Amino acid sequence: MAQGYNFGSCLPRAHPALSVLSNPPYRLLVTGATGFLGGAITAELVVSPHWTSTHFLVRADDRRQGVERIRAALIRFEVDASDLARVTEDQIILGDFRDVDALFADPANLAQLKAITHVINGAAIATFSNHPQLWPINVEGTFNFARKLSETARLQRFVHIGTAMCVGPDAPVPVPEDYTPPATIRHLVPYTETKVVIEERFKRELPNLPLVQARPTIVVGHSRLGTRPSTSIYWVFRTAQLLEKFTCALTDRIDVVPVDWTARTLIALALKPTLKHHFYHLSAGLQAASTFAELDVAMARGRGVAPLGAKYRQATYEELAAMRGEYQARLGPCNPRIMQRAIKLYGVFAALNITFRNDHLIDEGIAPPPPFAQYADVCAATAEASTIAEQMVADFK
Ligand SMILES: NC(=O)c1ccc[n+]([C@@H]2O[C@H](COP(=O)([O-])OP(=O)(O)OC[C@H]3O[C@@H](n4cnc5c(N)ncnc54)[C@H](OP(=O)(O)O)[C@@H]3O)[C@@H](O)[C@H]2O)c1
């Protein structure tokens, strides 16, 4: 481990000035590493000096399969073959949030868990659908895991990944970092409710947990790889452009961040020696949030077509539903009934015109993300490789 390690070598694009932990022993545990955000975090770590101090909680039959699952996650981020070889079985902790007791009862796991000092907790069910495991995993399993780990290890920091969208549709905009939604908050989907409840339980029932609440806004694509690692949510933008109508106005702003910046920021929040705050929005904020007009231009450039411009019209859900007969012609092979439901669900979010203040990140010296319009062309070009129906699957697990 290089002494006085500078973030510049690990995080060159977003956080050139930050220094992070340089004195071993520290042990970082990443949960959710096989997922979209977790895979991006792992791809950043594998080329950093933190790698040999990093462990992963993985669902797998054995450690060998755990290694293969981490490698598969890295392959999605187009990590070099030589770096894939750096994943080793002793980095793998086998476990499932659905059975936390079993996880801690395994002696091999326990030895590793005892040494953990820092955590990035990304494991969750992240879906807008009504998944039966949302509460058992996002609330009960997550809580039990954090409680047991804080009893087992000498934790110095527990970065929990929440979601900025959990504040509900009635929050003041741009949403301040100290905003607390009222108890009567209206949740658009059960997922956001689970994310609020677990944060409240951490604060109320585990007051000694060294909790850092990191709430990313909508994460779309990768600033260099576009949608190749995941098509999550990009298909909604693609749908809007192909329908030439959606629930937002061209002048509305949308707060989107790329997954690589999100990953680097989460690593910074986990390993920066001191933090000034306990709560962070990982967001573009009002300054860097792109308008739909800017996105229209960027996406059209990526597809090699003319922007819609004045051809685009803001529409109600009912108007979009009335176009159902045109879905297949415009959007490619799809089930129009499922597409209509998806448009209803995501159309509500697209109409929010919501942004999140990111003063706390700026205060830490962390650079803001590139605006979505700066890399939406890469997303548009890479998204042409598959159909919208195929791309939606990422969000309807
Ligand atoms: N994507 C976004 O736009 C976004 C925005 C804001 C916040 N977030 C938050 O970021 C976090 C990661 O989201 P994501 O989009 O990366 O989700 P994702 O791609 O679905 O990944 C979820 C991860 O959680 C793991 N997991 C699920 N159930 C588990 C269980 N019972 N035990 C242990 N691990 C389990 C999955 O492992 P398996 O591979 O074994 O299923 C996977 O590694 C979530 O907390 C989400 O709320 C995401």
Short mmCIF file of N, CA and C and ligand atoms in Angstrom, two decimals, residues 31-39 57-59 69 76 95-98 121-126 137-138 160-164 191 195 215-220 232-233 394 397, ligand 1:
data_model
loop_
_atom_site.label_atom_id
_atom_site.label_comp_id
_atom_site.label_asym_id
_atom_site.label_seq_id
_atom_site.Cartn_x
_atom_site.Cartn_y
_atom_site.Cartn_z
N THR A 31 -20.82 -4.55 -0.13
CA THR A 31 -21.95 -5.45 -0.38
C THR A 31 -22.64 -4.98 -1.66
N GLY A 32 -23.28 -5.92 -2.34
CA GLY A 32 -23.96 -5.58 -3.60
C GLY A 32 -23.00 -5.44 -4.77
N ALA A 33 -21.81 -6.04 -4.66
CA ALA A 33 -20.77 -5.85 -5.68
C ALA A 33 -21.14 -6.48 -7.02
N THR A 34 -22.09 -7.40 -7.03
CA THR A 34 -22.49 -8.01 -8.31
C THR A 34 -23.52 -7.15 -9.04
N GLY A 35 -23.95 -6.06 -8.42
CA GLY A 35 -24.98 -5.21 -9.04
C GLY A 35 -24.38 -4.08 -9.86
N PHE A 36 -25.24 -3.14 -10.24
CA PHE A 36 -24.83 -2.03 -11.12
C PHE A 36 -23.86 -1.09 -10.39
N LEU A 37 -24.31 -0.51 -9.27
CA LEU A 37 -23.42 0.41 -8.53
C LEU A 37 -22.23 -0.35 -7.94
N GLY A 38 -22.53 -1.51 -7.35
CA GLY A 38 -21.46 -2.30 -6.72
C GLY A 38 -20.41 -2.75 -7.72
N GLY A 39 -20.84 -3.10 -8.92
CA GLY A 39 -19.90 -3.51 -9.97
C GLY A 39 -19.00 -2.35 -10.36
N LEU A 57 -19.18 -9.14 0.13
CA LEU A 57 -20.24 -10.05 0.56
C LEU A 57 -20.98 -10.48 -0.71
N VAL A 58 -20.99 -11.78 -0.97
CA VAL A 58 -21.56 -12.27 -2.23
C VAL A 58 -22.49 -13.44 -1.96
N ARG A 59 -23.57 -13.49 -2.73
CA ARG A 59 -24.44 -14.67 -2.68
C ARG A 59 -23.87 -15.69 -3.67
N ARG A 69 -18.53 -14.68 -9.71
CA ARG A 69 -19.58 -13.66 -9.76
C ARG A 69 -18.98 -12.25 -9.74
N ARG A 76 -18.57 -6.75 -16.97
CA ARG A 76 -19.59 -5.78 -17.45
C ARG A 76 -18.99 -4.38 -17.57
N GLY A 95 -22.72 -14.86 1.76
CA GLY A 95 -23.87 -14.57 2.60
C GLY A 95 -25.00 -13.90 1.87
N ASP A 96 -26.15 -13.96 2.56
CA ASP A 96 -27.39 -13.45 1.99
C ASP A 96 -28.10 -12.68 3.11
N PHE A 97 -28.56 -11.49 2.81
CA PHE A 97 -29.27 -10.69 3.83
C PHE A 97 -30.53 -11.40 4.33
N ARG A 98 -30.99 -12.41 3.58
CA ARG A 98 -32.20 -13.11 4.03
C ARG A 98 -31.91 -14.03 5.20
N ASN A 121 -22.33 -0.23 1.75
CA ASN A 121 -23.45 -1.16 1.73
C ASN A 121 -24.37 -0.88 0.55
N GLY A 122 -24.17 -1.65 -0.52
CA GLY A 122 -24.97 -1.44 -1.73
C GLY A 122 -25.95 -2.55 -2.01
N ALA A 123 -25.99 -3.57 -1.16
CA ALA A 123 -26.91 -4.68 -1.41
C ALA A 123 -28.34 -4.24 -1.13
N ALA A 124 -29.22 -4.50 -2.06
CA ALA A 124 -30.63 -4.14 -1.89
C ALA A 124 -31.43 -4.67 -3.06
N ILE A 125 -32.73 -4.69 -2.89
CA ILE A 125 -33.61 -4.90 -4.04
C ILE A 125 -33.94 -3.51 -4.55
N ALA A 126 -33.46 -3.22 -5.75
CA ALA A 126 -33.65 -1.87 -6.31
C ALA A 126 -34.61 -1.99 -7.49
N ILE A 137 -35.50 -7.76 2.59
CA ILE A 137 -34.08 -7.51 2.31
C ILE A 137 -33.70 -6.06 2.63
N ASN A 138 -34.44 -5.11 2.08
CA ASN A 138 -34.03 -3.69 2.23
C ASN A 138 -34.18 -3.18 3.66
N HIS A 160 -24.00 3.77 3.93
CA HIS A 160 -25.20 3.08 3.44
C HIS A 160 -25.73 3.81 2.21
N ILE A 161 -25.94 3.06 1.14
CA ILE A 161 -26.46 3.68 -0.09
C ILE A 161 -27.99 3.71 -0.03
N GLY A 162 -28.50 4.91 0.08
CA GLY A 162 -29.95 5.10 0.03
C GLY A 162 -30.34 5.56 -1.36
N THR A 163 -31.42 6.31 -1.45
CA THR A 163 -31.79 6.89 -2.74
C THR A 163 -32.37 8.29 -2.52
N ALA A 164 -31.88 9.25 -3.30
CA ALA A 164 -32.36 10.63 -3.14
C ALA A 164 -33.85 10.73 -3.42
N TYR A 191 -40.46 0.69 -2.97
CA TYR A 191 -39.00 0.68 -2.86
C TYR A 191 -38.49 1.90 -2.09
N LYS A 195 -36.39 2.36 1.66
CA LYS A 195 -35.11 3.06 1.81
C LYS A 195 -35.18 4.13 2.91
N ARG A 215 -26.99 9.27 -0.54
CA ARG A 215 -28.20 9.09 -1.35
C ARG A 215 -27.94 9.53 -2.79
N PRO A 216 -27.67 8.58 -3.69
CA PRO A 216 -27.52 8.96 -5.10
C PRO A 216 -28.89 9.31 -5.70
N THR A 217 -28.85 10.24 -6.65
CA THR A 217 -30.05 10.49 -7.44
C THR A 217 -30.15 9.38 -8.49
N ILE A 218 -30.86 9.61 -9.59
CA ILE A 218 -31.01 8.57 -10.62
C ILE A 218 -29.64 8.33 -11.27
N VAL A 219 -29.23 7.07 -11.29
CA VAL A 219 -27.94 6.71 -11.88
C VAL A 219 -28.21 6.13 -13.27
N VAL A 220 -27.67 6.78 -14.29
CA VAL A 220 -27.89 6.29 -15.67
C VAL A 220 -26.56 6.17 -16.39
N SER A 232 -30.20 0.19 -17.28
CA SER A 232 -31.16 0.64 -16.28
C SER A 232 -31.54 2.12 -16.50
N ILE A 233 -32.81 2.35 -16.61
CA ILE A 233 -33.47 3.67 -16.73
C ILE A 233 -33.18 4.40 -18.05
N ALA A 394 -33.84 -4.81 -16.79
CA ALA A 394 -32.93 -4.43 -15.70
C ALA A 394 -33.69 -3.76 -14.55
N LYS A 397 -37.03 -6.43 -11.94
CA LYS A 397 -36.57 -7.75 -11.46
C LYS A 397 -37.69 -8.39 -10.66
N1 LIG B 1 -29.46 2.32 -9.83
C1 LIG B 1 -29.85 3.52 -9.42
O1 LIG B 1 -30.27 4.38 -10.20
C2 LIG B 1 -29.80 3.87 -7.95
C3 LIG B 1 -30.08 5.19 -7.58
C4 LIG B 1 -30.04 5.55 -6.25
C5 LIG B 1 -29.74 4.58 -5.31
N2 LIG B 1 -29.49 3.30 -5.67
C6 LIG B 1 -29.18 2.33 -4.62
O2 LIG B 1 -27.94 1.73 -4.90
C7 LIG B 1 -27.92 0.40 -4.39
C8 LIG B 1 -27.51 -0.54 -5.51
O3 LIG B 1 -28.45 -0.42 -6.57
P1 LIG B 1 -28.19 -1.10 -7.98
O4 LIG B 1 -28.95 -0.31 -8.98
O5 LIG B 1 -26.75 -1.32 -8.14
O6 LIG B 1 -28.95 -2.50 -7.76
P2 LIG B 1 -28.69 -3.90 -8.44
O7 LIG B 1 -27.96 -3.76 -9.72
O8 LIG B 1 -30.02 -4.60 -8.47
O9 LIG B 1 -27.74 -4.66 -7.40
C9 LIG B 1 -28.24 -5.09 -6.17
C10 LIG B 1 -27.15 -5.82 -5.43
O10 LIG B 1 -27.68 -6.23 -4.18
C11 LIG B 1 -27.42 -7.62 -4.00
N3 LIG B 1 -28.46 -8.24 -3.20
C12 LIG B 1 -29.79 -8.30 -3.46
N4 LIG B 1 -30.41 -9.02 -2.54
C13 LIG B 1 -29.46 -9.44 -1.67
C14 LIG B 1 -29.49 -10.26 -0.51
N5 LIG B 1 -30.62 -10.82 -0.06
N6 LIG B 1 -28.33 -10.48 0.14
C15 LIG B 1 -27.16 -9.95 -0.31
N7 LIG B 1 -27.07 -9.21 -1.42
C16 LIG B 1 -28.21 -8.96 -2.09
C17 LIG B 1 -27.43 -8.18 -5.40
O11 LIG B 1 -26.80 -9.45 -5.39
P3 LIG B 1 -27.21 -10.64 -6.40
O12 LIG B 1 -26.40 -10.38 -7.63
O13 LIG B 1 -26.82 -11.86 -5.67
O14 LIG B 1 -28.69 -10.54 -6.64
C18 LIG B 1 -26.66 -7.09 -6.13
O15 LIG B 1 -25.29 -7.26 -5.93
C19 LIG B 1 -29.30 0.13 -3.84
O16 LIG B 1 -29.29 0.37 -2.46
C20 LIG B 1 -30.16 1.19 -4.50
O17 LIG B 1 -31.25 1.53 -3.68
C21 LIG B 1 -29.50 2.92 -6.98
#
